[in-house]
Short mmCIF file of C-alpha atoms in Angstrom, two decimals:
data_model
loop_
_atom_site.label_atom_id
_atom_site.label_comp_id
_atom_site.label_asym_id
_atom_site.label_seq_id
_atom_site.Cartn_x
_atom_site.Cartn_y
_atom_site.Cartn_z
CA MET A 12 11.45 4.38 -10.40
CA VAL A 13 9.69 1.03 -10.44
CA GLN A 14 8.93 1.39 -14.08
CA THR A 15 12.59 2.02 -14.68
CA THR A 16 13.56 -0.98 -12.57
CA VAL A 17 11.28 -3.27 -14.51
CA SER A 18 11.98 -1.78 -17.92
CA ASN A 19 15.73 -1.92 -17.50
CA SER A 20 15.39 -5.63 -17.05
CA MET A 21 13.53 -6.20 -20.28
CA GLY A 22 16.35 -8.16 -21.85
CA ASN A 23 16.70 -10.67 -19.03
CA LYS A 24 13.74 -12.82 -18.11
CA GLN A 25 15.02 -13.72 -14.67
CA GLU A 26 15.83 -10.14 -13.75
CA ARG A 27 12.53 -8.95 -15.14
CA TYR A 28 10.69 -11.57 -13.13
CA ASP A 29 12.62 -10.73 -9.95
CA ALA A 30 11.77 -7.06 -10.40
CA LEU A 31 8.07 -7.87 -10.73
CA VAL A 32 8.17 -10.02 -7.59
CA THR A 33 9.99 -7.36 -5.60
CA VAL A 34 7.73 -4.55 -6.71
CA TYR A 35 4.28 -6.14 -6.74
CA SER A 36 4.24 -9.10 -4.32
CA ALA A 37 3.18 -7.08 -1.27
CA ASP A 38 0.24 -5.39 -3.01
CA LEU A 39 -0.82 -8.66 -4.59
CA PHE A 40 -0.75 -10.38 -1.21
CA ARG A 41 -2.92 -7.66 0.34
CA TYR A 42 -5.35 -7.83 -2.55
CA ALA A 43 -5.42 -11.62 -2.29
CA LEU A 44 -6.03 -11.53 1.44
CA TRP A 45 -8.98 -9.18 1.08
CA LEU A 46 -10.31 -11.37 -1.71
CA CYS A 47 -10.20 -14.67 0.13
CA ARG A 48 -9.66 -13.61 3.77
CA HIS A 49 -7.48 -16.59 4.41
CA ARG A 50 -3.76 -15.95 4.91
CA PRO A 51 -2.32 -19.29 3.73
CA MET A 52 -4.61 -19.27 0.72
CA ALA A 53 -3.70 -15.66 -0.03
CA GLU A 54 -0.01 -16.52 -0.04
CA ASP A 55 -0.69 -19.54 -2.21
CA LEU A 56 -2.62 -17.32 -4.62
CA VAL A 57 0.30 -14.91 -4.90
CA GLN A 58 2.80 -17.71 -5.44
CA GLU A 59 0.58 -19.28 -8.08
CA THR A 60 0.14 -15.90 -9.74
CA PHE A 61 3.88 -15.42 -10.10
CA LEU A 62 4.35 -18.98 -11.26
CA ARG A 63 1.86 -18.36 -14.07
CA ALA A 64 3.49 -15.01 -14.75
CA TRP A 65 6.89 -16.70 -15.12
CA LYS A 66 5.48 -19.20 -17.60
CA SER A 67 3.92 -16.52 -19.78
CA LEU A 68 6.24 -13.60 -19.17
CA HIS A 69 7.07 -13.52 -22.89
CA SER A 70 3.46 -12.47 -23.56
CA LEU A 71 3.86 -9.32 -21.47
CA ARG A 72 4.97 -6.90 -24.18
CA ASP A 73 4.57 -3.66 -22.29
CA ASP A 74 5.88 -3.41 -18.74
CA LYS A 75 3.45 -0.57 -18.09
CA ALA A 76 0.75 -3.22 -18.20
CA ALA A 77 2.55 -5.54 -15.74
CA LYS A 78 0.63 -4.48 -12.67
CA THR A 79 -2.83 -4.92 -14.18
CA TRP A 80 -1.67 -8.15 -15.83
CA LEU A 81 -0.62 -9.59 -12.44
CA PHE A 82 -3.76 -8.44 -10.64
CA THR A 83 -5.88 -10.01 -13.37
CA ILE A 84 -3.97 -13.32 -13.15
CA LEU A 85 -4.46 -13.36 -9.39
CA ARG A 86 -8.17 -12.64 -9.70
CA ARG A 87 -8.62 -15.49 -12.18
CA GLU A 88 -6.57 -17.81 -10.01
CA ASN A 89 -8.76 -16.92 -7.05
CA ALA A 90 -11.83 -17.85 -9.09
CA ARG A 91 -10.20 -21.22 -9.88
CA GLN A 92 -9.33 -21.80 -6.22
CA TYR A 93 -12.91 -21.08 -5.25
CA GLU A 94 -14.09 -23.58 -7.82
CA ARG A 95 -11.73 -26.15 -6.34
CA TYR A 96 -12.08 -25.52 -2.64
CA SER A 97 -15.20 -23.53 -1.90
CA PRO A 98 -17.26 -23.81 0.13
CA GLY A 99 -15.90 -24.98 3.41
CA PHE A 100 -12.46 -23.55 4.10
CA VAL A 101 -12.07 -22.06 7.52
CA ASP A 102 -11.67 -18.33 7.47
CA ASP A 103 -8.73 -17.72 9.75
CA TYR A 104 -8.39 -14.05 8.93
CA ASP A 105 -6.86 -12.30 11.88
CA PHE A 106 -5.82 -8.80 12.67
CA ASP A 107 -2.16 -9.33 13.32
CA GLY A 108 -0.01 -6.29 13.03
CA VAL A 109 -2.02 -4.43 15.64
CA ALA A 110 0.50 -3.69 18.33
CA ASP A 111 0.10 -4.96 21.87
CA ASP A 112 0.33 -1.40 23.11
CA ALA A 113 -2.48 -0.48 20.77
CA ASN A 114 -3.34 3.21 20.76
CA GLU A 115 -6.54 4.81 19.56
CA ASP A 116 -5.47 4.62 15.91
CA ASP A 117 -4.67 0.91 16.24
CA GLU A 118 -8.09 0.22 17.72
CA GLN A 119 -9.81 2.13 14.95
CA VAL A 120 -7.76 0.33 12.31
CA ALA A 121 -8.68 -3.00 13.90
CA GLN A 122 -12.37 -2.11 13.93
CA LEU A 123 -12.15 -0.86 10.36
CA ARG A 124 -10.62 -4.18 9.29
CA GLU A 125 -13.52 -5.99 10.88
CA SER A 126 -15.92 -3.69 9.05
CA ILE A 127 -14.14 -4.22 5.71
CA ASN A 128 -14.41 -7.92 6.38
CA MET A 129 -18.18 -7.52 6.69
CA LEU A 130 -18.63 -5.77 3.34
CA ALA A 131 -20.18 -7.72 0.50
CA ASP A 132 -17.56 -9.01 -1.96
CA GLU A 133 -18.93 -6.79 -4.73
CA TYR A 134 -18.23 -3.71 -2.62
CA ARG A 135 -14.99 -4.82 -0.97
CA GLU A 136 -13.17 -5.78 -4.15
CA PRO A 137 -13.34 -2.47 -6.06
CA LEU A 138 -12.54 -0.58 -2.86
CA THR A 139 -9.49 -2.80 -2.32
CA LEU A 140 -8.28 -2.19 -5.87
CA GLN A 141 -8.71 1.54 -5.39
CA VAL A 142 -7.04 1.83 -1.99
CA ILE A 143 -4.30 -0.79 -2.25
CA ALA A 144 -3.47 -0.65 -5.94
CA GLY A 145 -4.38 2.98 -6.56
CA TYR A 146 -6.44 2.17 -9.63
CA SER A 147 -8.88 4.63 -11.19
CA SER A 148 -12.54 3.75 -11.68
CA LYS A 149 -11.85 3.08 -15.35
CA GLU A 150 -8.99 0.69 -14.57
CA ILE A 151 -11.03 -1.11 -11.91
CA ALA A 152 -13.89 -1.39 -14.37
CA GLU A 153 -11.58 -3.10 -16.87
CA ILE A 154 -10.27 -5.56 -14.29
CA LEU A 155 -13.70 -6.41 -12.90
CA ASP A 156 -15.49 -6.26 -16.26
CA LEU A 157 -17.88 -3.56 -15.07
CA THR A 158 -18.71 -0.05 -16.20
CA PRO A 159 -16.90 2.86 -14.50
CA GLY A 160 -20.28 4.08 -13.28
CA THR A 161 -20.94 0.80 -11.52
CA VAL A 162 -17.49 0.92 -9.94
CA ASN A 163 -18.15 4.45 -8.67
CA THR A 164 -21.45 3.35 -7.18
CA ARG A 165 -19.87 0.37 -5.46
CA VAL A 166 -16.93 2.22 -3.91
CA PHE A 167 -19.35 4.95 -2.81
CA ARG A 168 -21.56 2.38 -1.08
CA ALA A 169 -18.54 0.58 0.36
CA ARG A 170 -17.26 3.74 2.05
CA LYS A 171 -20.73 4.69 3.23
CA GLN A 172 -21.28 1.27 4.78
CA LEU A 173 -17.86 1.36 6.45
CA MET A 174 -18.66 4.73 7.97
CA GLU A 175 -22.02 3.49 9.19
CA LEU A 176 -20.43 0.37 10.68
CA MET A 177 -17.77 2.49 12.38
CA SER A 178 -20.36 4.91 13.72
CA ALA A 179 -22.41 2.01 15.04
CA GLY A 180 -19.25 0.80 16.79
CA GLY A 181 -18.85 4.17 18.46
CA GLN A 182 -15.78 5.34 16.53
CA SER A 183 -15.88 9.12 16.44
CA VAL A 184 -13.69 9.47 13.37
CA VAL A 185 -16.61 9.00 11.05
CA GLN A 186 -19.37 10.65 13.01
CA GLY A 187 -18.49 13.99 11.51
CA VAL A 188 -18.50 12.50 8.06
CA THR A 189 -21.85 10.86 8.19
CA GLY A 190 -23.47 13.38 10.44
CA MET W 27 -19.91 21.52 -8.10
CA ASN W 28 -22.23 21.77 -5.09
CA CYS W 29 -21.81 20.27 -1.60
CA VAL W 30 -23.69 17.05 -2.37
CA GLU W 31 -21.62 16.46 -5.49
CA PHE W 32 -18.43 17.23 -3.59
CA ARG W 33 -19.23 14.72 -0.84
CA ARG W 34 -20.22 12.10 -3.36
CA HIS W 35 -16.91 12.70 -5.14
CA CYS W 36 -15.04 12.16 -1.84
CA LEU W 37 -16.84 8.90 -1.19
CA GLN W 38 -16.01 7.70 -4.69
CA GLU W 39 -12.44 8.89 -5.04
CA GLY W 40 -11.20 9.13 -1.47
CA VAL W 41 -9.25 12.32 -0.94
CA LEU W 42 -7.93 12.59 -4.48
CA LEU W 43 -9.72 15.72 -5.64
CA ASP W 44 -10.09 16.84 -9.23
CA GLN W 45 -10.13 20.49 -10.24
CA PRO W 46 -13.87 21.16 -9.71
CA ALA W 47 -13.76 19.48 -6.29
CA THR W 48 -10.67 21.45 -5.28
CA ALA W 49 -12.34 24.66 -6.38
CA HIS W 50 -15.45 23.87 -4.34
CA LEU W 51 -13.36 22.96 -1.29
CA GLU W 52 -11.63 26.34 -1.34
CA THR W 53 -14.93 28.16 -1.09
CA CYS W 54 -17.01 26.00 1.29
CA SER W 55 -16.20 25.88 5.00
CA GLU W 56 -18.71 23.06 5.67
CA CYS W 57 -17.06 20.88 3.08
CA GLN W 58 -13.62 21.79 4.44
CA ARG W 59 -14.76 20.35 7.77
CA PHE W 60 -16.17 17.30 5.98
CA PHE W 61 -12.92 16.89 4.06
CA GLN W 62 -10.89 16.94 7.28
CA HIS W 63 -12.90 14.03 8.64
CA GLN W 64 -12.71 12.32 5.27
CA THR W 65 -8.93 12.65 5.19
CA ARG W 66 -8.73 11.06 8.62
CA PHE W 67 -11.03 8.26 7.51
CA GLU W 68 -8.99 7.63 4.35
CA SER W 69 -5.81 7.48 6.41
CA LEU W 70 -7.37 4.84 8.64
CA LEU W 71 -8.76 2.99 5.64
CA ALA W 72 -5.34 2.84 3.98
CA SER W 73 -3.82 1.55 7.23
CA ALA W 74 -6.57 -1.04 7.61
CA MET W 75 -6.18 -2.28 4.05
CA ALA W 76 -2.39 -2.47 4.32
CA VAL W 77 -2.38 -5.77 6.19
CA PRO W 78 1.05 -7.09 7.19
CA VAL W 79 2.79 -9.09 4.48
CA PRO W 80 4.53 -12.37 5.43
CA GLU W 81 8.21 -11.77 6.15
CA ALA W 82 9.66 -14.20 3.62
CA LEU W 83 7.00 -13.87 0.91
CA VAL W 84 9.41 -12.81 -1.83
CA SER W 85 11.81 -15.65 -1.02
CA ARG W 86 9.03 -18.21 -1.05
CA ILE W 87 7.67 -16.94 -4.38
CA LYS W 88 11.10 -17.29 -5.95
CA LEU W 89 11.61 -20.65 -4.29
CA ARG W 90 8.35 -22.01 -5.64
CA LYS W 91 9.27 -20.91 -9.15
CA SER W 92 12.68 -22.55 -8.84
CA PHE W 93 11.28 -25.88 -7.79
CA ALA W 94 8.04 -25.88 -9.74
CA PRO W 95 9.20 -27.83 -12.82
CA ARG W 96 10.93 -30.58 -10.88
CA TRP W 97 9.35 -30.80 -7.46
CA ASN W 98 5.90 -31.67 -6.35
CA ILE W 99 4.02 -29.74 -3.69
CA ARG W 100 5.19 -32.04 -0.90
CA HIS W 101 8.86 -31.32 -1.59
CA TYR W 102 8.09 -27.65 -1.78
CA ALA W 103 6.19 -27.75 1.50
CA MET W 104 9.12 -29.45 3.24
CA VAL W 105 11.60 -26.83 2.03
CA ALA W 106 9.19 -24.03 2.86
CA MET W 107 8.75 -25.38 6.38
CA LEU W 108 12.52 -25.55 6.78
CA LEU W 109 12.93 -21.99 5.53
CA LEU W 110 10.12 -20.81 7.73
CA SER W 111 11.76 -22.39 10.76
CA VAL W 112 15.10 -20.78 9.95
CA GLY W 113 13.39 -17.47 9.23
CA ALA W 114 11.42 -17.59 12.46
CA GLY W 115 14.60 -18.38 14.38
CA LEU W 116 16.49 -15.53 12.77
CA ARG W 117 13.61 -13.19 13.41
CA LEU W 118 13.50 -14.18 17.06
CA PHE W 119 17.24 -13.60 17.27
CA TYR W 120 17.48 -10.37 15.35
CA GLY W 121 14.01 -8.90 15.89
CA PRO W 122 12.07 -7.00 13.22
CA ALA W 123 13.69 -5.49 10.12
CA PRO W 124 15.73 -2.39 10.95
CA LEU W 125 14.01 0.94 10.50
CA ASP W 126 16.13 1.89 7.47
CA GLU W 127 15.21 -1.31 5.65
CA ALA W 128 11.56 -0.80 6.52
CA LEU W 129 11.70 2.73 5.08
CA LEU W 130 13.35 1.57 1.87
CA ALA W 131 10.90 -1.30 1.44
CA HIS W 132 7.97 1.01 1.98
CA ALA W 133 9.38 3.63 -0.39
CA LEU W 134 9.85 1.04 -3.14
CA GLU W 135 6.51 -0.64 -2.54
CA SER W 136 4.73 2.67 -2.67
CA HIS W 137 6.26 3.57 -6.02
CA ALA W 138 4.65 0.45 -7.34
CA TYR W 139 1.10 1.58 -6.91
CA ARG W 140 1.10 5.26 -6.24
CA SER W 141 1.42 7.30 -9.36
CA ALA W 142 2.81 10.62 -8.34
CA ALA W 143 0.95 13.68 -9.55
CA ASP W 144 2.12 15.48 -12.68
CA GLN W 145 1.86 18.79 -10.88
CA PRO W 146 2.88 19.85 -7.35
CA MET W 147 0.20 19.06 -4.80
CA PRO W 148 -1.60 22.04 -3.28
CA LEU W 149 0.32 23.15 -0.20
CA ALA W 150 -2.91 23.34 1.80
CA LYS W 151 -3.52 19.65 1.20
CA VAL W 152 0.07 18.70 2.08
CA SER W 153 -0.17 20.79 5.25
CA GLN W 154 -3.42 19.11 6.17
CA ILE W 155 -1.91 15.64 5.81
CA ALA W 156 1.31 16.50 7.64
CA GLY W 157 -0.62 18.41 10.30
CA GLY W 158 -2.69 15.33 11.00
CA LEU W 159 0.39 13.87 12.68
CA GLY W 160 1.62 17.12 14.18
CA ALA W 161 4.18 18.02 11.50
CA GLN W 162 4.65 21.36 9.80
CA LEU W 163 6.45 21.81 6.49
CA THR W 164 7.91 24.94 4.99
CA SER W 165 10.00 25.48 1.85
CA LEU W 166 9.35 22.05 0.30
CA SER W 167 7.31 23.34 -2.58
CA ASP W 168 7.21 20.57 -5.16
CA ILE W 169 5.56 17.63 -3.40
CA ARG W 170 4.05 15.06 -5.77
CA TYR W 171 2.57 12.69 -3.23
CA ALA W 172 1.52 13.08 0.40
CA GLY W 173 -0.24 10.50 2.50
CA HIS W 174 -0.20 8.61 5.75
CA CYS W 175 1.39 5.22 6.10
CA ARG W 176 2.60 2.81 8.74
CA ILE W 177 6.26 2.20 9.51
CA HIS W 178 6.88 -0.52 12.06
CA GLY W 179 3.22 -0.25 13.03
CA ARG W 180 3.39 3.48 13.73
CA MET W 181 1.66 6.18 11.69
CA ALA W 182 3.94 8.32 9.54
CA VAL W 183 3.65 10.96 6.85
CA HIS W 184 4.89 9.74 3.45
CA LEU W 185 5.97 12.34 0.89
CA LEU W 186 7.47 12.26 -2.59
CA VAL W 187 9.44 15.43 -3.25
CA ASN W 188 10.65 16.65 -6.63
CA THR W 189 13.85 18.66 -6.94
CA ASP W 190 15.92 19.85 -9.88
CA MET W 191 18.34 17.01 -9.14
CA GLY W 192 15.81 14.21 -8.78
CA ARG W 193 12.99 12.85 -6.68
CA TYR W 194 13.30 11.58 -3.13
CA THR W 195 11.04 10.01 -0.52
CA LEU W 196 10.56 11.64 2.83
CA PHE W 197 9.05 10.06 5.93
CA LEU W 198 7.98 12.12 8.95
CA MET W 199 7.74 9.74 11.90
CA PRO W 200 6.52 11.40 15.10
CA ASN W 201 6.39 8.07 16.94
CA GLN W 202 9.77 6.62 15.91
CA PRO W 203 12.32 8.08 18.32
CA LEU W 204 15.97 7.91 17.25
CA GLU W 205 19.04 8.66 19.34
CA GLN W 206 21.34 9.79 16.57
CA ARG W 207 21.69 10.26 12.82
CA ILE W 208 21.99 7.02 10.86
CA SER W 209 22.90 6.64 7.20
CA HIS W 210 23.05 3.38 5.26
CA GLU W 211 23.37 2.39 1.64
CA ILE W 212 20.99 -0.46 0.83
CA ASP W 213 20.21 -1.97 -2.56
CA GLY W 214 21.15 1.06 -4.59
CA HIS W 215 19.56 3.57 -2.27
CA GLU W 216 20.82 5.75 0.54
CA VAL W 217 18.60 5.90 3.61
CA VAL W 218 19.28 8.77 6.01
CA MET W 219 17.45 9.01 9.33
CA PHE W 220 17.84 11.62 12.01
CA PRO W 221 16.03 12.62 15.22
CA SER W 222 13.37 15.27 14.77
CA GLY W 223 10.96 16.50 17.43
CA LYS W 224 10.03 13.57 19.64
CA GLY W 225 10.37 11.22 16.68
CA SER W 226 12.48 11.10 13.58
CA VAL W 227 12.67 11.84 9.88
CA GLY W 228 13.78 9.46 7.12
CA VAL W 229 15.01 10.38 3.64
CA VAL W 230 15.44 7.84 0.83
CA VAL W 231 17.48 8.91 -2.21
CA PRO W 232 19.22 6.99 -5.01
CA ALA W 233 22.69 5.88 -3.88
CA GLY W 234 25.56 7.97 -5.16
CA SER W 235 23.48 11.11 -5.46
CA ASP W 236 25.67 14.12 -4.80
CA TRP W 237 22.69 15.99 -3.43
CA VAL W 238 22.09 13.88 -0.32
CA GLU W 239 23.65 16.37 2.07
CA SER W 240 21.90 19.40 0.66
CA THR W 241 18.60 17.50 0.69
CA GLU W 242 19.06 16.50 4.32
CA GLN W 243 19.86 20.09 5.24
CA GLN W 244 16.80 21.34 3.38
CA VAL W 245 14.58 18.78 5.12
CA ARG W 246 15.99 19.66 8.55
CA GLU W 247 15.11 23.31 7.94
CA ALA W 248 11.70 22.53 6.51
CA VAL W 249 10.29 20.23 9.20
CA SER W 250 8.96 21.33 12.57
CA TRP W 251 6.56 19.75 15.04
CA SER W 252 3.62 20.76 17.16
CA VAL W 253 3.75 17.52 19.18
#
């Protein structure tokens, strides 16, 4: 359906751009937030990504490649931002969205977010691309310039560490997995 | 595939099983137990990764593009602040986005990154995912995607269902009570919601489809609850 939406707009740059924004902005924001863990910077990254996409939309020949194209632009833009601003920005990552009347699931999600936040970048990034963007190991490998085997190893270790962190925090959901 | 390979596969691929893994799962009770825990973990992981997106993100992206050639960042910041203030005021006045809009947004977002399977998902796997939130499904045979998601902060089952007439999105929401049936046409889609069990069910189909009513009837007959 999305492919259709984007493809139908091939002839009109503005419509094509709007379709890309509508379809991919949420995923890009989530990816950006897990990359930089700073909400204002994440939003800035997404805006900058789409600005660059607008300027070079003519170079996107195949709309099937739009998603990977946008994720790659964002990743490069993040690298530039780090070059400009890092180190020193205050990490104001928070866990908003967890309801006040938090139930057991909400608490586990909140603890899992803290655990994801503690993962090394090299583990968190491929896991984020897999879970949020639904990419295969091969696709992640292309985006991160790694081999698929390395990607598999990193997402394996990422999940294992998350389970260990959750178990250490007393969350029963993973005890059966690791035990 | 042996048990060690199966578990390694799960930790690499989540709960998306290939043919050898599926075959092993069918024959190994220990790994079935492991897979149940893994499914629960993956559901939580997806929820944790799906951090809330700023309300007016799309508007601000388009706004920045509009002003980029002529305005500097200070002008942009001033307009953004103004929009944010108006948006915050409207949000305070109207509250969060209505449920139907939330369903449509989630259905469209999900299409963006979830490639539906080429073949129907195994019914056992669909049942496992639906059962995780207390839902039972019968007679919906061609399901191409099944997973957990969050709608208005509450866990729901998200399904993509194929029919001869087209594909539709189905949400089973045990924690979203609804007093009566609601149907709205939004942005080229028809969103139908109706009470079911202690919660509700939402169906998103392309607007103008002449199979909305039959789909709703089929869903009503197919869904039951243990909670």
